[in-house]
Coordinates of C-alpha atoms and ligand atoms in Angstrom, one line a residue:
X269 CA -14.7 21.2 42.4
X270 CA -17.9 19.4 43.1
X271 CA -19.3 20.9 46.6
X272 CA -19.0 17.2 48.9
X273 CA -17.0 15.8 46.0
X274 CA -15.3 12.5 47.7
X275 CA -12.5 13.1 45.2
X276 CA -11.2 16.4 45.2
X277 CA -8.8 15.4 43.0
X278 CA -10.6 14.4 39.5
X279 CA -8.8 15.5 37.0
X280 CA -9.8 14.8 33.0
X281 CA -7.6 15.0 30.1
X282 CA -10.1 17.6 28.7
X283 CA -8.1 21.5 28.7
X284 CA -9.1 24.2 31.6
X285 CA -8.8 26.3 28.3
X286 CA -11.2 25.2 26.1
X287 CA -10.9 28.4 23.8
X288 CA -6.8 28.0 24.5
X289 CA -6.9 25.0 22.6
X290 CA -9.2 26.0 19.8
X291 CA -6.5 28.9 19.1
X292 CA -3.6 26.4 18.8
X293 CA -5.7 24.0 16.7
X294 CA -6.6 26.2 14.1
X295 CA -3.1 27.8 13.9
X296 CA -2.4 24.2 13.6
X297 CA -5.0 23.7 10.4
X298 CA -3.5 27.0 8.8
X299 CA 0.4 25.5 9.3
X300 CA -0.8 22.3 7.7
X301 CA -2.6 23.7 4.6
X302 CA 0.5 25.8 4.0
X303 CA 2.7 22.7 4.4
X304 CA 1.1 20.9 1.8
X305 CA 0.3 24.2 -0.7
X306 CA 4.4 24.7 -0.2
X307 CA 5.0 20.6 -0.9
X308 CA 6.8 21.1 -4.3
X309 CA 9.0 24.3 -3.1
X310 CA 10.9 21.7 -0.4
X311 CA 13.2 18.7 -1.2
X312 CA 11.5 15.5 -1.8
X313 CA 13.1 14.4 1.6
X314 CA 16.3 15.2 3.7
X315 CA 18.6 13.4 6.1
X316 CA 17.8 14.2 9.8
X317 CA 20.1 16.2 11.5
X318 CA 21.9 14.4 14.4
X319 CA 20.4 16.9 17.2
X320 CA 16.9 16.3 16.0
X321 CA 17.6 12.6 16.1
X322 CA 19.4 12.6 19.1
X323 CA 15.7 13.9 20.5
X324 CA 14.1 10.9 19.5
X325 CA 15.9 9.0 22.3
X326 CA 14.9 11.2 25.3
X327 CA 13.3 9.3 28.2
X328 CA 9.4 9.0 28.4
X329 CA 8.0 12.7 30.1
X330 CA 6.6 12.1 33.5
X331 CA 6.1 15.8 33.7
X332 CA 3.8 17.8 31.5
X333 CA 4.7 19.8 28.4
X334 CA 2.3 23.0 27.1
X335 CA 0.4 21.5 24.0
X336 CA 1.4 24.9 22.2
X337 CA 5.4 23.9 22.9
X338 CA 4.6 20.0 21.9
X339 CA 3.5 21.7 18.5
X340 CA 6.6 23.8 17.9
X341 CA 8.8 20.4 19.0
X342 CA 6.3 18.9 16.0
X343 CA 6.8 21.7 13.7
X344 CA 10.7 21.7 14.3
X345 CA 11.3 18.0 14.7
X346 CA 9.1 15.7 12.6
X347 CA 7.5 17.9 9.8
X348 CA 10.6 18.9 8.4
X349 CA 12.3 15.3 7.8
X350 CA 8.9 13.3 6.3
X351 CA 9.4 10.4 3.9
X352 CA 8.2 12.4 1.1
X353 CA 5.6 10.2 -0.5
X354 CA 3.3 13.4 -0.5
X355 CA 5.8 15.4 -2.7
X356 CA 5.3 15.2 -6.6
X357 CA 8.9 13.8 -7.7
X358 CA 8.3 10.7 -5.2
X359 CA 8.1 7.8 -7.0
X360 CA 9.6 5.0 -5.1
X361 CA 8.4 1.7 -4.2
X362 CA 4.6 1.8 -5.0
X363 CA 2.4 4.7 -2.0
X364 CA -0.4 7.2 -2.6
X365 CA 0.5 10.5 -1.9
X366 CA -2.1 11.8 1.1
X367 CA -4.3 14.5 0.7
X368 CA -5.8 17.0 2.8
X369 CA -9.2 15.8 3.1
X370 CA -8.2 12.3 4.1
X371 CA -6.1 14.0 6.8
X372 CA -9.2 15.9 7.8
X373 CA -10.9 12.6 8.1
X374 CA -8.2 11.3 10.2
X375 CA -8.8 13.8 12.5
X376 CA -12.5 14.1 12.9
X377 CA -12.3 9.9 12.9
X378 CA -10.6 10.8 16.4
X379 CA -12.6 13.2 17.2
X380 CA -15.8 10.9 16.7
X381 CA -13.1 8.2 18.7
X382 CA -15.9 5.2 17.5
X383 CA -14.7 2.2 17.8
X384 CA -15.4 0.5 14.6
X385 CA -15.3 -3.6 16.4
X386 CA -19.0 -3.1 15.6
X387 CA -22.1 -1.6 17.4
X388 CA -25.2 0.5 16.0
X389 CA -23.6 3.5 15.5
X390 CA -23.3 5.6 12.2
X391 CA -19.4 5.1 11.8
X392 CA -20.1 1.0 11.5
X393 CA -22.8 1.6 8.6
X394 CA -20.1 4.1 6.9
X395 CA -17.5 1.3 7.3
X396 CA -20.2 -1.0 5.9
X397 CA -20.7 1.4 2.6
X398 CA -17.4 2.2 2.0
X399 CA -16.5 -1.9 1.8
X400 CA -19.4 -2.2 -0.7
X401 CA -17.8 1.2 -2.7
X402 CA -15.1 -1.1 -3.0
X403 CA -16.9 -4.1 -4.3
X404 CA -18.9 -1.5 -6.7
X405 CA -15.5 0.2 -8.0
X406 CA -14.0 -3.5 -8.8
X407 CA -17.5 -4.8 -10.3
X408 CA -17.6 -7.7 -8.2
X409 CA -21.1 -9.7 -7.5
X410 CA -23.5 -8.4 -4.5
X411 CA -22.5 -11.5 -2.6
X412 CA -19.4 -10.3 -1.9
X413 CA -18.8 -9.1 1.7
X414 CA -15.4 -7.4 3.1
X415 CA -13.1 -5.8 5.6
X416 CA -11.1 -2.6 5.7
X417 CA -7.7 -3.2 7.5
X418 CA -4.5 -1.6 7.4
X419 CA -2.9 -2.2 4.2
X420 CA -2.7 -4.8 1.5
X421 CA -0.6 -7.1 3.7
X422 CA -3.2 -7.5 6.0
X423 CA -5.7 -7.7 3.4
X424 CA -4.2 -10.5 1.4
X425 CA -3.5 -12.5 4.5
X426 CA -7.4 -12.5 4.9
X427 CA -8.5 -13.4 1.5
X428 CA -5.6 -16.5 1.8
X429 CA -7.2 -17.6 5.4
X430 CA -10.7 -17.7 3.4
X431 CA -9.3 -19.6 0.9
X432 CA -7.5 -22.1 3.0
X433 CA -10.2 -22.3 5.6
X434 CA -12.6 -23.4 2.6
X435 CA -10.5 -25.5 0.6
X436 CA -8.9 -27.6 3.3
X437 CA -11.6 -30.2 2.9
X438 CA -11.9 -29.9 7.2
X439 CA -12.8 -27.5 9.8
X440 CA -9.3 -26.1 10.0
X441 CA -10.4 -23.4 12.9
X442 CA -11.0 -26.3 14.7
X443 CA -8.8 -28.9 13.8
X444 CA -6.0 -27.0 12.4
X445 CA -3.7 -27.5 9.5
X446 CA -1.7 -30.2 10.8
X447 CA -5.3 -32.3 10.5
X448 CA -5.6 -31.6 6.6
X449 CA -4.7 -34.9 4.9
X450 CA -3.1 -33.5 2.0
X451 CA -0.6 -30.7 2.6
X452 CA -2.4 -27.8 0.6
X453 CA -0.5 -26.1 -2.2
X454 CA -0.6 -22.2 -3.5
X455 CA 0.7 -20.8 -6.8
X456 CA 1.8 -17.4 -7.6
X457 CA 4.3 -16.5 -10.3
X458 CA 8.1 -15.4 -8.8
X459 CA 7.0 -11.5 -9.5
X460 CA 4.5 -12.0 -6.3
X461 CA 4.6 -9.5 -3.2
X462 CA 6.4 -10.7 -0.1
X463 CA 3.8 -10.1 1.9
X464 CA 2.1 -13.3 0.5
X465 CA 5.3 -15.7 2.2
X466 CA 4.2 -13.9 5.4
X467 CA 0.5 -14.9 4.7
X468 CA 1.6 -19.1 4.4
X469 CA 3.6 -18.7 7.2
X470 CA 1.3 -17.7 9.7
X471 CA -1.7 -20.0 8.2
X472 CA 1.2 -22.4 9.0
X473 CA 1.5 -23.5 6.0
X474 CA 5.3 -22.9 5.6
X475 CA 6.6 -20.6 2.6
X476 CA 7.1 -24.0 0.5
X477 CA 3.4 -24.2 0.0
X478 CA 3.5 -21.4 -1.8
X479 CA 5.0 -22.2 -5.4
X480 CA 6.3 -19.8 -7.4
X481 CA 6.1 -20.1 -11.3
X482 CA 8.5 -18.8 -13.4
X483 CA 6.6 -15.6 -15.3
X484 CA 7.1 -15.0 -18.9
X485 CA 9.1 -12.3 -20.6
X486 CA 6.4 -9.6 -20.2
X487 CA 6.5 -10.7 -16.1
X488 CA 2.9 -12.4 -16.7
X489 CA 2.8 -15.5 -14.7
X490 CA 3.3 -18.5 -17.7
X491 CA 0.0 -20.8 -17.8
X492 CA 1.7 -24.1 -19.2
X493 CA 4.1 -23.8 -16.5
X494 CA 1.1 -23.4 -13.5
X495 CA -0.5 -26.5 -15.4
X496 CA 2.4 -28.4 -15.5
X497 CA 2.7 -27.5 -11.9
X498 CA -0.3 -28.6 -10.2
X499 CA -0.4 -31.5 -12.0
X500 CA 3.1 -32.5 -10.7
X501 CA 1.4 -31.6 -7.3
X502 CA -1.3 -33.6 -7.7
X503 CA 0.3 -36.9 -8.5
X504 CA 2.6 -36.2 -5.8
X505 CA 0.0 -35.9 -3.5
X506 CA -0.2 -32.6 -2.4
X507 CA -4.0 -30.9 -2.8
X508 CA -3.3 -27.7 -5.6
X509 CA -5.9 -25.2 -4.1
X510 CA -5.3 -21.5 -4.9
X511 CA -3.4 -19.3 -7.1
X512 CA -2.7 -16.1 -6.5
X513 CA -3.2 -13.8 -9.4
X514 CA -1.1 -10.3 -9.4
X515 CA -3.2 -7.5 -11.0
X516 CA -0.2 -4.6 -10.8
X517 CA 3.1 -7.0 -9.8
X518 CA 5.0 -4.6 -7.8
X519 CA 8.4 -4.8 -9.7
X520 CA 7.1 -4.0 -13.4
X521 CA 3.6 -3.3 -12.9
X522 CA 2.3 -6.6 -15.0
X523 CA -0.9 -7.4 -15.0
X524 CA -1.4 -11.8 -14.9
X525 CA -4.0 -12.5 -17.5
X526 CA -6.9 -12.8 -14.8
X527 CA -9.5 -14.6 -17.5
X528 CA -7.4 -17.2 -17.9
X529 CA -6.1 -17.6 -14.4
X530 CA -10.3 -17.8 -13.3
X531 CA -10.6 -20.4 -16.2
X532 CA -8.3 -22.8 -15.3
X533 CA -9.4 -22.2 -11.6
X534 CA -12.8 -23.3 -12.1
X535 CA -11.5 -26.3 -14.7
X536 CA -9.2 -27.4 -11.6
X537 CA -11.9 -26.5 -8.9
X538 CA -9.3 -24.0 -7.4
X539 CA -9.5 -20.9 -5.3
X540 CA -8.3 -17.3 -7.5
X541 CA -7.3 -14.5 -5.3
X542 CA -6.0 -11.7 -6.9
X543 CA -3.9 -9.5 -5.5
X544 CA -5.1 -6.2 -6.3
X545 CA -3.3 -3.4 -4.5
X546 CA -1.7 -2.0 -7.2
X547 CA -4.1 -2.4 -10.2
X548 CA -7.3 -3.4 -8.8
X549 CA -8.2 0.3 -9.0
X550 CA -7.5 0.6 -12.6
X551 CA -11.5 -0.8 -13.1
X552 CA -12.6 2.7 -12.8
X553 CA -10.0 4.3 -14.9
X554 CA -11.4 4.4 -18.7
X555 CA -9.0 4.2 -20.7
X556 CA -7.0 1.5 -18.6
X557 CA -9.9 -0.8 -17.5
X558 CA -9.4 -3.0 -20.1
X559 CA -6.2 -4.5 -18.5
X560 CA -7.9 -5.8 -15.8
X561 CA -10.4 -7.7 -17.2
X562 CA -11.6 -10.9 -15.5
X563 CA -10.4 -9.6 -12.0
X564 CA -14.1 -9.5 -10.8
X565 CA -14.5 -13.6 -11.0
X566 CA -11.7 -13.4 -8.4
X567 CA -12.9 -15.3 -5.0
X568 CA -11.1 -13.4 -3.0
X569 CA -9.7 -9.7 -3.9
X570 CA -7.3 -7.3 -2.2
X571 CA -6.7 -3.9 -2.7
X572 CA -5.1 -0.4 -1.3
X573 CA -7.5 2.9 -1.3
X574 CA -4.1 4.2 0.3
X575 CA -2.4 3.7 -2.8
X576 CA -4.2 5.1 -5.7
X577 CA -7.5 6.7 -4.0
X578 CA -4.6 8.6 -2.0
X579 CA -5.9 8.1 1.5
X580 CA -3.1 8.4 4.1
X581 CA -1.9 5.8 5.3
X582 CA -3.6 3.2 6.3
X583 CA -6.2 1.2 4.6
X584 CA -6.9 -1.6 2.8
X585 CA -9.7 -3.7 1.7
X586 CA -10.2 -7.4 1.4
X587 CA -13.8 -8.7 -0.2
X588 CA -14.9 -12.0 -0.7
X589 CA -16.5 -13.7 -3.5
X590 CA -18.5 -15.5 -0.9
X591 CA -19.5 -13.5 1.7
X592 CA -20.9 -16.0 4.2
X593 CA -17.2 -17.6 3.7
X594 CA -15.3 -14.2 5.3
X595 CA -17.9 -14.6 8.0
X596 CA -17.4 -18.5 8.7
X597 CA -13.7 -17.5 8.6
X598 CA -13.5 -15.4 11.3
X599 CA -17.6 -15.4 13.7
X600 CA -17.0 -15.4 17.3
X601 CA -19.0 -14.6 19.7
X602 CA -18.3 -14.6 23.1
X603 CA -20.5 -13.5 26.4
X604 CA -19.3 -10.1 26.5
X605 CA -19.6 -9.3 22.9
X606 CA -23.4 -10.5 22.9
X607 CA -25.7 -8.6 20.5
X608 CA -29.1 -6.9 22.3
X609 CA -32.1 -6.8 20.9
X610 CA -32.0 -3.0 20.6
X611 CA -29.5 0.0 21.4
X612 CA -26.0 0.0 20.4
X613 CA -25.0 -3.5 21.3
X614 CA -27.8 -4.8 18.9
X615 CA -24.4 -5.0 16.0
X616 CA -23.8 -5.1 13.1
X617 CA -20.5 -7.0 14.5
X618 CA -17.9 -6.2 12.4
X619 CA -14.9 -8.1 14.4
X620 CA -17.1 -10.8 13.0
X621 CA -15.5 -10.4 9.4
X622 CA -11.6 -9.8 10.3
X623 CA -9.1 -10.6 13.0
X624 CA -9.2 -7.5 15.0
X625 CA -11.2 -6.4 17.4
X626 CA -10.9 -2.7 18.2
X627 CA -10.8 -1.5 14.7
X628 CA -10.1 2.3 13.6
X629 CA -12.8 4.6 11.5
X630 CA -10.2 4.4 8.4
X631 CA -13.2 4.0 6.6
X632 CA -14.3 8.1 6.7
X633 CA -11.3 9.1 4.7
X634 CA -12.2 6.9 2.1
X635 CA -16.0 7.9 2.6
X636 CA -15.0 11.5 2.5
X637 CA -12.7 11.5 -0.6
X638 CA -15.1 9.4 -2.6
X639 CA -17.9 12.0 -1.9
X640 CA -15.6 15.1 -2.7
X641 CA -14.3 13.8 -6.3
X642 CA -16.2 10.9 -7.3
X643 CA -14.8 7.8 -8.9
X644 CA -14.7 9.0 -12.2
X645 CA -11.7 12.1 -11.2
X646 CA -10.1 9.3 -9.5
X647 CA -10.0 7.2 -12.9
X648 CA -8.9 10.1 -14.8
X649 CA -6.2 10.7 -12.4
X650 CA -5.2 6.4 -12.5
X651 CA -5.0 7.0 -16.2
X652 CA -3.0 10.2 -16.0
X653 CA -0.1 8.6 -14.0
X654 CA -0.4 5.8 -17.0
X655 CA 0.0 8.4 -19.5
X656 CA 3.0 9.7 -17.3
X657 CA 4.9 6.6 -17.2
X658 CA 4.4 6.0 -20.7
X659 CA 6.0 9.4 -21.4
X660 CA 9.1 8.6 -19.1
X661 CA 9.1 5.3 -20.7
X662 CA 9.3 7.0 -24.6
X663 CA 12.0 9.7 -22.9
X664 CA 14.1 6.7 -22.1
X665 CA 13.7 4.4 -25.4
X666 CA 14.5 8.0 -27.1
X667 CA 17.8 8.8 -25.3
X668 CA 21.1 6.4 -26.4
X669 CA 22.3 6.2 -22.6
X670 CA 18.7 5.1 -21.0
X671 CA 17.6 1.6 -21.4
X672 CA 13.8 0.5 -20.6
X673 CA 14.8 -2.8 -18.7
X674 CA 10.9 -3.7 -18.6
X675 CA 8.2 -3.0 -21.0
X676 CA 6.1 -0.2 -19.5
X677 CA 2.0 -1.3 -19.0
X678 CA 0.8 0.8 -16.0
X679 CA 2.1 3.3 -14.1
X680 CA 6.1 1.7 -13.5
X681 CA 8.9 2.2 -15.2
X682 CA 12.0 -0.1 -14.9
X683 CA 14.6 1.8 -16.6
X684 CA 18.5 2.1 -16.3
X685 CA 21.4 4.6 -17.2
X686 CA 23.8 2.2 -19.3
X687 CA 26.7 4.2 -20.9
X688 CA 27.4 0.7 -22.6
X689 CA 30.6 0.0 -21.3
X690 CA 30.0 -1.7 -17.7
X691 CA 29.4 -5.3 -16.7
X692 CA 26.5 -5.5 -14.6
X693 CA 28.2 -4.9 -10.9
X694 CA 29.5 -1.8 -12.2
X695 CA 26.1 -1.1 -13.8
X696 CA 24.1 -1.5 -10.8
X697 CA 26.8 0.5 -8.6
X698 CA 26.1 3.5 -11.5
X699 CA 22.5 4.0 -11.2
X700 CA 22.9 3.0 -7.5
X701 CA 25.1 6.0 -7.0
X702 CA 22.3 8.4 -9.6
X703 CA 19.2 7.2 -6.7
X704 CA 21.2 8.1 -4.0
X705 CA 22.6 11.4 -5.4
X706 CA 18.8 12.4 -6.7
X707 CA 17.7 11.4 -3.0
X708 CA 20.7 13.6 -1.1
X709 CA 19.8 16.7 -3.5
X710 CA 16.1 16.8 -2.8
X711 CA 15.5 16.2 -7.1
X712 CA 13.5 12.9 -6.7
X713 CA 12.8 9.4 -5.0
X714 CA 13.4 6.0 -7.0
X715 CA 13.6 2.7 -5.6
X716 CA 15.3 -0.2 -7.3
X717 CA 14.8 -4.2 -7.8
X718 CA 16.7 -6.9 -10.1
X719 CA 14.7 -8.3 -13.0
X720 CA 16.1 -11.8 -14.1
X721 CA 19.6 -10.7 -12.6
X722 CA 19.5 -7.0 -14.0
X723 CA 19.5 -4.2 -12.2
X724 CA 17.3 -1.6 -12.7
X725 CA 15.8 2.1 -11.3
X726 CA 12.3 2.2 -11.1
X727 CA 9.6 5.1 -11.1
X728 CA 6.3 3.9 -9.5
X729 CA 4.0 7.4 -10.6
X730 CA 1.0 7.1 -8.2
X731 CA 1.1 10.6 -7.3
X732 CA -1.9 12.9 -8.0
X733 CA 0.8 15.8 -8.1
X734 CA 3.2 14.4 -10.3
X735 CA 3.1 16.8 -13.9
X736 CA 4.7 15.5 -16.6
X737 CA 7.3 18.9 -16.6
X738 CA 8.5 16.4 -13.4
X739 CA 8.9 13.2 -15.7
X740 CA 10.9 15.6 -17.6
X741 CA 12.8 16.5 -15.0
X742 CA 14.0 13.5 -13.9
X743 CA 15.0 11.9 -17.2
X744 CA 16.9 15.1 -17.7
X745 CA 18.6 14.7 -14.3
X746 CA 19.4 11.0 -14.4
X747 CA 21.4 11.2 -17.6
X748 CA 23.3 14.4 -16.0
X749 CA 24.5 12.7 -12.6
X750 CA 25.2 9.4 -15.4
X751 CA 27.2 11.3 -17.6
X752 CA 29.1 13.1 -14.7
X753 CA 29.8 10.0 -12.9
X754 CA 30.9 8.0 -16.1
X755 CA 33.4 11.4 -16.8
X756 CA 34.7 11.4 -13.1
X757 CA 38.2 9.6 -13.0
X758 CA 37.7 8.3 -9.8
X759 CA 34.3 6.8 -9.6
X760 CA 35.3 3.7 -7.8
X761 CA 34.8 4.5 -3.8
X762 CA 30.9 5.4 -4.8
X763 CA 30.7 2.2 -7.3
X764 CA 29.9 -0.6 -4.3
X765 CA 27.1 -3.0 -4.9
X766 CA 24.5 -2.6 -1.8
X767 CA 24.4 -6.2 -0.2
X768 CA 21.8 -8.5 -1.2
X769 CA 18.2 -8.8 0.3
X770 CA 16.2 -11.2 1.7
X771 CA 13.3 -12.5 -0.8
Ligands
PLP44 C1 1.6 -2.6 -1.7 C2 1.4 -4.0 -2.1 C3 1.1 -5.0 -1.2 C4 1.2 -4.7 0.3 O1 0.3 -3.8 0.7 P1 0.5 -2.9 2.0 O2 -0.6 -1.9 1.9 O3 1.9 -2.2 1.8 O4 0.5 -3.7 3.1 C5 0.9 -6.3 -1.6 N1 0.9 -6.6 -2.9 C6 1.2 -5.6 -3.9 C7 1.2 -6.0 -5.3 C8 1.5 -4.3 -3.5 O5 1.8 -3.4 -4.4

C-alpha cells in the first residue's frame, strides 16, 4: 500500500503471486502439449455427461475461485468433451484441425492484448502483412487491399457490400438501397453457401436478389443457364450485377469454372466474387493449382486460413480487387478516432477497411504458422488431403455395397452404403443410423447433405493428421455397421428420417 495512498483499497487483476502463476501456466503448457500428442488415442468426440452439463448452468460467481482449481474444473469439464475437429478421423462439415503453434499465438496475441482497430503499433503492420500473404498465396494484383475477420461468413458478406456499394449506380452509404432505381440482382448456382442469403439480407437486399442457377451434373454452376438468366433480368428490369463464383462448393467440393465466370463478367460489366474458403488455398498446392485457375481476376475474394492453413478458430480473409473500393466501403472517421501527426494515433486505421472496430490480433497465428512451415508444406499438405479423398473415393467405387454419390475433385467425398434393396427414405435412415453409430463409438465424424434429392455421407479431409491407414479405417467400418444393420431383424426403430432443414 502506497504510504498517503487516498485509496487504500486499489486492487488490480494482476496475481500477489507472480511466480504462483507462472507454476500453473507452464503445468498448463505441459497438459496441453500432451493433449494434443495423445489426440488420436481418444474418441473423435463423446456425449457429455449430465453432471458436467448440469455445471454449465450454475449461476454467475460473485466470489473468487483459485486459478489452480478453475484449471482442474477446465481439465475436468471442457477438455474432455471438445468437438473433435482436431482429431484425425474428423471429417465433417468442412474445419481445419488447430495446431499448437496457432494456439500459442492465440495466447501471446492476449498477452500483447493490442487492439488491432488500428494505431502505429507492430501488431497493425503484422495484420497488414499477413492480408497481403493472402493476396500473394491467391496471386491476385498489388491493388488489392483486405481485411481479416472471423470466418468466411463475415468475409463474404464484405466482398458482397463492395460489390453492391460499387455497382448500385448511387451512393448507397448514403442514400441506401431503397434509392437504387433498379432492384440489383446476384447469381450463384443452388450449390452456394448459406452464409451468402445472410449476406443479401442484411445489405437489404432480400434473399430473392440472390438467384440461384441450377448447376450441372458435375455441381458446376451451368453458363447458358446464368446467361439465359440475366438476360431475363435485364428485360425485366432488374440491374444483373454480381455472381458469385464457388471455388470449393461445400456439398461436393466443385470448383465453378472461374475463367469463364470472369469472362462473361467483364462481357456483361458484372462484379465476380468468388467464394473462396474452401478452395481458394488450393493456389499454393502443386499439383492441384490447376483447378482454380482464373480465381485471381475475381473482384472480390473470400477465404478461410482457419480451414486449410489450420489456424484455430477464427479467421478469415476478404481482399478486394480494388482496394480504394474496400476503403470507400467502409472510411469513417469520426473526432475521437482522429489520426496525429506522430505517435500511435498517427494509424494506419484499420476499422477503416471492415465493419468492426475493436478487432482481435487473429492475424499472429497466421503470421506465426506461415513463418514456421512456409507455403509450400502447406501445399503439399492441401494436396495430401486430395490424394486422401481420392483414395476413399477408389475404396468406395471398388466395394459392391458403397456408392460414390458425387464425383470426387478436391478433398470431399459424397458417398453412401446402398445394400441395393432400399428406396431412398430407408436409404437415408441406413447411413443416417452408420454416422451416428461411428459418432457414439468414438471411430469417426461425417456429416451428411441431399444432392438432387439423394442422400448421402460425406468426408470433408482437411485435417493435417488424417493418414490414409484412417481412410481405410473408415471405409472398413462403414460397410461393417451397414452390413450389421441390413442383417439385424429389427432395424426399424433406428430407421427414422431426421426432419428437414432450413435452406
Ligand atoms: C466454410 C464456408 C463458408 C463460411 O465460412 P465460415 O468461416 O464458416 O464463416 C462459406 N463458404 C464456403 C464455401 C465455406 O466452405
Amino acid at each position: 500500500m502506497r504510504e498517503g495512498s487516498p485509496f487504500p483499497r486499489e486492487e488490480t487483476l494482476d496475481p500477489v503471486d507472480w511466480s504462483e502463476v507462472e507454476r500453473i501456466a507452464v503445468g498448463a503448457v505441459s497438459d496441453a502439449v500432451r493433449y494434443l500428442r495423445k489426440v488420436r488415442e481418444r474418441p473423435v468426440w463423446q456425449p457429455i455427461p449430465a453432471e458436467v452439463r448440469a455445471g454449465f448452468r450454475a449461476c454467475v460467481p460473485d466470489r473468487p475461485t483459485p486459478l489452480v482449481e478453475v484449471m482442474r474444473e477446465l481439465q475436468d469439464t471442457v477438455m474432455p468433451y471438445p468437438m473433435g475437429n482436431i482429431h484425425p478421423r474428423f471429417w465433417a462439415w468442412f474445419m481445419g484441425s488447430g495446431s499448437f503453434t496457432g494456439a500459442l499465438a492465440d495466447f501471446l496475441a492476449g498477452v500483447q492484448g493490442s487492439n488491432l482497430g488500428g494505431g502505429d503499433h507492430a501488431a497493425v503492420h503484422l495484420d497488414r502483412q499477413v492480408v497481403d500473404w493472402c493476396r500473394q498465396m491467391v496471386g491476385m494484383s498489388k491493388t488489392t487491399a483486405g481485411t481479416l475477420v472471423d470466418g468466411g461468413s463475415a468475409a463474404n458478406l464484405i466482398g458482397l457490400t463492395v460489390a453492391r456499394n460499387a455497382m448500385a449506380g448511387i451512393d448507397v452509404r448514403a442514400e441506401g438501397v431503397a434509392a437504387v432505381e433498379a432492384p440489383l440482382r446476384f447469381y450463384g448456382s443452388d450449390q452456394v453457401h448459406c452464409c451468402h442469403r445472410k449476406a443479401v439480407e442484411a445489405l437489404g437486399l432480400g434473399n430473392r436478389a440472390l438467384r440461384r442457377i441450377a448447376s450441372d451434373k458435375a455441381y458446376r454452376i451451368d453458363l447458358d443457364r446464368l446467361r439465359k438468366a440475366i438476360a431475363e433480368d435485364r428485360a425485366e428490369g432488374f440491374r444483373p450485377v454480381c455472381v458469385i463464383a464457388t471455388a470449393g462448393t461445400v456439398n461436393t467440393g466443385s470448383i465453378d469454372d472461374l475463367g469463364a465466370l470472369a469472362d462473361l463478367c467483364a462481357a456483361e460489366g458484372m462484379w465476380l466474387h468468388v467464394d473462396g474458403c474452401i478452395g481458394a488455398l488450393l493456389s499454393i498446392a502443386p499439383r492441384s493449382a490447376h483447378l482454380v485457375e482464373g480465381l485471381a481476376r475475381a473482384d472480390s475474394l473470400a477465404l478461410d486460413p482457419h480451414k486449410w492453413l489450420h489456424a484455430p478458430f477464427s479467421v478469415g480473409c476478404a481482399l478486394i480487387r480494388d482496394g480504394a473500393l474496400l476503403r470507400q466501403a467502409y472510411a469513417t472517421m469520426p473526432e475521437y478516432l482522429e489520426t496525429a501527426p506522430r505517435g500511435i494515433a498517427a494509424g494506419p486505421w484499420l476499422h477503416q477497411s471492415g465493419p468492426e472496430t475493436t478487432r482481435n490480433f487473429r492475424a499472429l497465428k497466421v503470421w506465426m504458422l506461415l513463418k514456421e512451415h512456409g507455403t509450400a508444406k502447406f501445399g503439399r499438405l492441401i494436396d495430401q488431403n486430395v490424394d486422401q479423398a481420392r483414395h476413399l473415393a477408389s475404396l468406395v467405387e471398388a466395394h459392391p455395397r458403397l456408392t460414390l454419390v458425387a464425383p470426387q475433385v478436391i478433398n470431399i467425398v459424397c458417398f453412401r452404403y446402398d445394400p441395393g434393396n432400399l428406396d431412398e427414405v430407408a436409404c437415408k435412415a441406413l447411413n443416417v443410423e452408420i454416422m451416428l453409430r461411428l459418432q457414439d463409438k468414438g471411430i469417426a465424424v461425417l456429416s451428411d447433405t441431399a444432392l438432387l434429392g439423394s442422400h448421402t455421407l460425406r468426408a470433408a479431409i482437411c485435417n493435417h493428421r488424417t493418414t490414409s491407414a484412417d481412410i481405410d479405417l473408415l471405409a472398413r467400418e462403414v460397410v461393417r455397421i451397414g452390413d450389421e444393420l441390413s442383417a439385424a431383424t429389427h432395424t426399424k426403430p433406428v430407421l427414422e428420417s431426421s426432419p428437414a432443414t432450413v435452406k
